CSV table of C-alpha atoms in Angstrom, one decimal:
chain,number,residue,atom,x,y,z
A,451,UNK,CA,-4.2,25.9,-3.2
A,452,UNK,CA,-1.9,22.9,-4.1
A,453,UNK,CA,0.6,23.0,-6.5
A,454,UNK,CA,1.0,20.9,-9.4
A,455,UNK,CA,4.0,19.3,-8.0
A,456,UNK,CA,2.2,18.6,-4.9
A,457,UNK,CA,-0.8,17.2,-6.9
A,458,UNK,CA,1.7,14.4,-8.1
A,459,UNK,CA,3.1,13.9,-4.6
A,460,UNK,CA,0.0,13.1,-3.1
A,461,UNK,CA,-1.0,11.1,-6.2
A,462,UNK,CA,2.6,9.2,-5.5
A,463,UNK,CA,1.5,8.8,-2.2
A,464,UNK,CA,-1.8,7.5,-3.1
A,465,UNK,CA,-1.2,3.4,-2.7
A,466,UNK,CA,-4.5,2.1,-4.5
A,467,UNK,CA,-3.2,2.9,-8.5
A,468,UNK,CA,0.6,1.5,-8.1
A,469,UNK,CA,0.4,2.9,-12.4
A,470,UNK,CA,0.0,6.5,-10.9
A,471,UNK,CA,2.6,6.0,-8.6
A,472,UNK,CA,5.2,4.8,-11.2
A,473,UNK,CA,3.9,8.2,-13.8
A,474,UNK,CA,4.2,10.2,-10.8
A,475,UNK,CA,8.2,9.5,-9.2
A,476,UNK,CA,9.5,9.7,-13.0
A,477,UNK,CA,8.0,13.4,-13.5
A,478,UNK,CA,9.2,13.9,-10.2
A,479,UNK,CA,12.9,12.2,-10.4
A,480,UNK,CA,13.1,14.1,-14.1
A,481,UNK,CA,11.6,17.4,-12.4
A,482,UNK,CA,14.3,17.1,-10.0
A,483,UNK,CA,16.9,17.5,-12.9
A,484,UNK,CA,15.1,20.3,-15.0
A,485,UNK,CA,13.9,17.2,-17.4
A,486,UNK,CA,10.5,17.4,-19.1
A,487,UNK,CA,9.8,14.5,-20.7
A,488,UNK,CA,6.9,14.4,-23.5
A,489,UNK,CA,4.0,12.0,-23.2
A,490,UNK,CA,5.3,9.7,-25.7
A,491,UNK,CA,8.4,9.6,-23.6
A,492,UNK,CA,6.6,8.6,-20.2
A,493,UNK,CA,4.9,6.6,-21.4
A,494,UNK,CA,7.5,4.7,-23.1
A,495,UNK,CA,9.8,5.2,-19.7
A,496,UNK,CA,6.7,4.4,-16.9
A,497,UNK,CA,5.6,1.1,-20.0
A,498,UNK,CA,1.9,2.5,-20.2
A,499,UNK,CA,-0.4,3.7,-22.5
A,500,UNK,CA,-0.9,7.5,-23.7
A,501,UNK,CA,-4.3,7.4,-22.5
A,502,UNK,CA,-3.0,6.0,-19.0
A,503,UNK,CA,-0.6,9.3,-18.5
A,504,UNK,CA,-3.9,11.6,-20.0
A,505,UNK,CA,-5.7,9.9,-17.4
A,506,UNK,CA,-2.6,10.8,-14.7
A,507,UNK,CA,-2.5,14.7,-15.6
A,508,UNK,CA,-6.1,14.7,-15.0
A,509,UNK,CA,-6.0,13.7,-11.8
A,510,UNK,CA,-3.6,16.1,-11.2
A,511,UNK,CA,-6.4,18.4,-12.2
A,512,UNK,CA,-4.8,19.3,-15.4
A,513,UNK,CA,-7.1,19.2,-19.0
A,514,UNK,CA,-3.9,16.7,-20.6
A,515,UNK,CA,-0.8,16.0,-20.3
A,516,UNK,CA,0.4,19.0,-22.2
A,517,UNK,CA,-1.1,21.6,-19.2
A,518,UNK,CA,0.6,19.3,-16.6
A,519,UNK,CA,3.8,19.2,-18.2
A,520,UNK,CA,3.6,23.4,-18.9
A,521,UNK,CA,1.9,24.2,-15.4
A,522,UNK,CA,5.7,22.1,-13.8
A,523,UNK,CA,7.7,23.9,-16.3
A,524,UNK,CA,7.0,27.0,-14.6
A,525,UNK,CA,7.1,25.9,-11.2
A,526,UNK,CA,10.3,24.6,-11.8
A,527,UNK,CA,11.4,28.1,-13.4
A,528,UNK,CA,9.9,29.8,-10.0
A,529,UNK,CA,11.5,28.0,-7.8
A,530,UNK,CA,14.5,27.9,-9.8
A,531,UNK,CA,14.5,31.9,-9.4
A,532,UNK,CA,13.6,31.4,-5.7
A,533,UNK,CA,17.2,30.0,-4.9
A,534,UNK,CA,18.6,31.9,-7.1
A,535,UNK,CA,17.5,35.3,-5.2
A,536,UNK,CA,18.4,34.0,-1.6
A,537,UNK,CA,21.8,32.9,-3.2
A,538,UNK,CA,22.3,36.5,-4.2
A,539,UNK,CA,24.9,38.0,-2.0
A,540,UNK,CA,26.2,35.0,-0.6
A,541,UNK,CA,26.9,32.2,-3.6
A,542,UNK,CA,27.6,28.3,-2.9
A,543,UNK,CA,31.1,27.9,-2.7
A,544,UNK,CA,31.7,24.2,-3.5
A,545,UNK,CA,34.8,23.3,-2.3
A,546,UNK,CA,33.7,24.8,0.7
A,547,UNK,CA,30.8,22.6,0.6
A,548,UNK,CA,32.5,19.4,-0.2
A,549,UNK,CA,34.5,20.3,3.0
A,550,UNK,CA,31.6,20.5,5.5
A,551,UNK,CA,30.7,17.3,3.7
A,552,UNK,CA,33.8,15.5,4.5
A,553,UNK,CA,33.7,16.6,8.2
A,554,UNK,CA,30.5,15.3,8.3
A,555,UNK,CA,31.1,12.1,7.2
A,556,UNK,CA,33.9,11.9,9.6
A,557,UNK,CA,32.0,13.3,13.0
A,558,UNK,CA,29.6,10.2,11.8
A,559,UNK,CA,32.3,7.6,11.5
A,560,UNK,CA,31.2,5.4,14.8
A,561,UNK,CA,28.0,5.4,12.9
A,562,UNK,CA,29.7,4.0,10.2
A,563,UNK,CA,32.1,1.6,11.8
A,564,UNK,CA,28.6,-0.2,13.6
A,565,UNK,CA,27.0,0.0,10.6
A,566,UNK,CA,29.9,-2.1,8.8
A,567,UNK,CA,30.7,-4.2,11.8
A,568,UNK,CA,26.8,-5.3,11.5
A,569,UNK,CA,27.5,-5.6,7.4
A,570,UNK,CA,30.5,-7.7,7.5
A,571,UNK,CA,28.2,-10.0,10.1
A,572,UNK,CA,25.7,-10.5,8.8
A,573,UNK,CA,26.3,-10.1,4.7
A,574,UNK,CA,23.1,-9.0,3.8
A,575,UNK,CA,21.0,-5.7,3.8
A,576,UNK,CA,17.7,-4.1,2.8
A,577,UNK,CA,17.7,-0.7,2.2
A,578,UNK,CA,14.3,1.2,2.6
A,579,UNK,CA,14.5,4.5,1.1
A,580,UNK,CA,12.5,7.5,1.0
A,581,UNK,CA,11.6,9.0,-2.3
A,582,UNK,CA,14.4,11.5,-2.3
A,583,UNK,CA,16.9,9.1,-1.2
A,584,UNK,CA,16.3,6.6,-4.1
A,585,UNK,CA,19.3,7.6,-6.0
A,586,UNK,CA,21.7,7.3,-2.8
A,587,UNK,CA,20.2,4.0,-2.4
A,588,UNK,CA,20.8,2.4,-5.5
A,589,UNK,CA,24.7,3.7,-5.2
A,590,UNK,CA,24.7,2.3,-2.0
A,591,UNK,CA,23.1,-1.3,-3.4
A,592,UNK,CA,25.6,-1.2,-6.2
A,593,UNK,CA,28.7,-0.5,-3.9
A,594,UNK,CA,27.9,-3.6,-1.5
A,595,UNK,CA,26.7,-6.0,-4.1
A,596,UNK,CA,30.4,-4.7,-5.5
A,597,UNK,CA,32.1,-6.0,-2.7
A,598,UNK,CA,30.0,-9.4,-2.3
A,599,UNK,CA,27.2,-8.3,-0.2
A,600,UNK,CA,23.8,-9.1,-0.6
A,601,UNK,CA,21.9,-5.9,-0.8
A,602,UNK,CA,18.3,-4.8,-2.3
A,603,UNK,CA,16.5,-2.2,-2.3
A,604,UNK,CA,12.6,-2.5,-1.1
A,605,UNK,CA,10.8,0.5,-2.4
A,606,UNK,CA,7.6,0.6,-0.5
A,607,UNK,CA,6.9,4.2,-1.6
A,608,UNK,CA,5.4,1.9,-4.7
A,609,UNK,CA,3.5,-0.5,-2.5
A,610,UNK,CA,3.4,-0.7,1.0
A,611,UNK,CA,2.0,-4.2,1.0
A,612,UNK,CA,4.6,-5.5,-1.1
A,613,UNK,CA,6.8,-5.0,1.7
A,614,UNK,CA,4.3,-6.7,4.4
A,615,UNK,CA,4.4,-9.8,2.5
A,616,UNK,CA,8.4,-10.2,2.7
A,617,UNK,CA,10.2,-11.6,6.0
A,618,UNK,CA,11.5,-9.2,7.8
A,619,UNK,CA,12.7,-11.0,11.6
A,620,UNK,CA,15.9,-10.7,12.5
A,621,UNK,CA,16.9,-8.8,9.3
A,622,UNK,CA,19.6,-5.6,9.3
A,623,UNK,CA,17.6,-3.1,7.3
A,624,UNK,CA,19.2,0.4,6.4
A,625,UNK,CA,16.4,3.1,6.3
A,626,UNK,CA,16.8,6.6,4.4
A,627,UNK,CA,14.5,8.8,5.3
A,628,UNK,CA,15.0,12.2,3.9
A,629,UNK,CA,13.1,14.8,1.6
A,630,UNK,CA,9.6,15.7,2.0
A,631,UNK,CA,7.8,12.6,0.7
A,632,UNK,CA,8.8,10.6,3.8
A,633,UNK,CA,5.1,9.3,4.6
A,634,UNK,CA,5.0,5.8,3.4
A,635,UNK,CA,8.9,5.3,4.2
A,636,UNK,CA,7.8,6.1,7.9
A,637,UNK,CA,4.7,3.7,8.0
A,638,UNK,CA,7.4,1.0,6.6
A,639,UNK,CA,9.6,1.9,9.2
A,640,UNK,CA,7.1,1.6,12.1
A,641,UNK,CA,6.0,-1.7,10.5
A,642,UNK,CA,9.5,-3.2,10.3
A,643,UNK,CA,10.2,-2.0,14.2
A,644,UNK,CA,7.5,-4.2,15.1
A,645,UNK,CA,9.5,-7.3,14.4
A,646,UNK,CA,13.3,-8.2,15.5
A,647,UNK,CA,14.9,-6.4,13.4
A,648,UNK,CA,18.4,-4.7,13.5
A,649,UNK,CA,17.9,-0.8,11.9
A,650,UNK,CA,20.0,2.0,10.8
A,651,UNK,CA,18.5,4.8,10.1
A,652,UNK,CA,19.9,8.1,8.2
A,653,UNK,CA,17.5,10.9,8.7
A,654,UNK,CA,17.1,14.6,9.4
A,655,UNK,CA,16.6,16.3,12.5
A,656,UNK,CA,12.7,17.1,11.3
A,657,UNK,CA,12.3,13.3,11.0
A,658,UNK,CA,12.8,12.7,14.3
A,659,UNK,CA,10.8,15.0,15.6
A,660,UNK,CA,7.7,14.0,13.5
A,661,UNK,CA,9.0,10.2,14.8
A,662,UNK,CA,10.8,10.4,18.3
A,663,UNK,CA,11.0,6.5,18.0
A,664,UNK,CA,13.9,7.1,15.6
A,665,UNK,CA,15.6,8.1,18.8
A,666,UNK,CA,15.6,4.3,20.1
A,667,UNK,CA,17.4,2.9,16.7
A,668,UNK,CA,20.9,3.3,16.0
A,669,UNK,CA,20.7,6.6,13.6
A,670,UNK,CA,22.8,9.6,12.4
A,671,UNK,CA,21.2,12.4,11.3
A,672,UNK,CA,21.5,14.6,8.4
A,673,UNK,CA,22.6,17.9,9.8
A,674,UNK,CA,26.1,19.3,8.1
A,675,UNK,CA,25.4,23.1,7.6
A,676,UNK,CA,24.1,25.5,5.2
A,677,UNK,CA,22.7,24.0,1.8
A,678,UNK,CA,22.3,20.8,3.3
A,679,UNK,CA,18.4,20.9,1.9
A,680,UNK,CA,19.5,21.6,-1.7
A,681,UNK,CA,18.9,17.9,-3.5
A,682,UNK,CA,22.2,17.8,-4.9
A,683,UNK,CA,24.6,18.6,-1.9
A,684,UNK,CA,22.3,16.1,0.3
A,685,UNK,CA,22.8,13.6,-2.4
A,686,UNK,CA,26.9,14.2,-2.6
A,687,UNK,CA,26.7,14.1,1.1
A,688,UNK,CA,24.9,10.4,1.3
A,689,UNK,CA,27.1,8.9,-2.0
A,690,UNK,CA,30.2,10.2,0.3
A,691,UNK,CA,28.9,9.0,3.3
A,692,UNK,CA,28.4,5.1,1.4
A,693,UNK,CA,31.5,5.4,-0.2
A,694,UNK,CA,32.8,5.8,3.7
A,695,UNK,CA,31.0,3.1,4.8
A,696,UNK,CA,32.6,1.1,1.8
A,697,UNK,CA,35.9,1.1,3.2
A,698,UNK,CA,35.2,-0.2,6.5
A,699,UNK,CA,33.6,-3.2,5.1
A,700,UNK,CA,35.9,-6.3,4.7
């Protein structure tokens, strides 16, 4: 039996109601953070009506938006507990942590110094992100446009076809693909291999087995060790990584 989260990942993943799609990543980006907004409040953030979100938590199988929201509360709280339990006995220690990080940014800095060779040549980039890789992106957009290059983001987690109808040829194109809704970002990525396009990609090892093509791009992988799945170390890890990648760019 799905979950509720699921239930609004697969709605997210859904690309006929792009509305959905927009309810769905902000109950996921706020359940991310422990943040339960009210209806009034996604509605306000997502600009659509009340009934619009009613009509959202029922097709997550939910009577309202009030069950939906309730029903992810204690998800949360379970899985919350979950990590908590299998911390038990051997508890995160963060500067430890921000040490494997650092070494892993640094094993990866050949990686880095092609990416910003590429960068500094060509002076533009469109990054492709996965949904769990937004944030990173959008520090990664903000750091380049910083330091005059032309970045954007193109989220086709929202729509696909949005992304079909831009020019890709001959473009360098930084892909993210991390987290577990990867499934669009992957159908992107085959699309933009198709034309003459220079790629990075930043991925995990699970990626690339689901997509051995990765294998023929220029890619680094996700793989420092231990809590290297827990959202917020991965997202340190990537910011670090950018912040890297800043420096090498002229």
């Amino acid at each position: 039996m799905l979950s509720v989260y699921e239930r609004v990942e697969n709605l997210i993943k859904d690309n006929k109601n792009t509305t959905f799609k927009l309810i769905g990543k902000q109950i996921l980006t706020d359940w991310s953070v422990g943040v339960f907004k009210s209806q009034n409040e996604i509605s306000e953030s997502c600009f659509v009506s009340l009934a619009t979100v009613t009509q959202f938590a029922k097709a997550c199988l939910c009577e309202g938006y009030k069950e939906l929201s309730i029903r992810l509360k204690v998800e949360y709280e379970n899985v919350m507990q979950n990590q908590l339990k299998t911390a038990v006995g051997s508890e995160v220690d963060e500067a430890a942590m921000i040490t494997i990080i650092n070494h892993w940014v640094k094993d990866n800095d050949n990686f880095l110094i092609d990416l910003a060779n590429k960068i500094n040549e060509k002076r533009k980039v469109w990054i492709c992100p996965s949904y769990q890789s937004v944030y990173a992106a959008k520090f990664l957009e903000d750091v380049l446009t910083n330091i005059g290059v032309q970045a954007k983001i193109i989220d086709m987690s929202i729509n696909l076809e949005v992304g079909k109808h831009l020019e890709f040829n001959d473009e360098l194109i930084v892909v993210l693909l991390t987290g577990r809704d990867t499934e669009t970002t992957v159908i992107a990525l085959e699309y933009l291999m198709k034309a003459n396009n220079e790629i990075f990609v930043v991925t995990t090892p699970s990626n690339i087995t689901e997509l051995p093509k990765i294998k023929e791009l220029k890619h680094m992988l996700i793989d420092f060790q231990d809590n290297n799945f827990f959202y917020k170390y991965r997202c340190y890890a990537l910011i670090t990584l950018f912040f890297s990648l800043s420096e090498k760019i002229n």
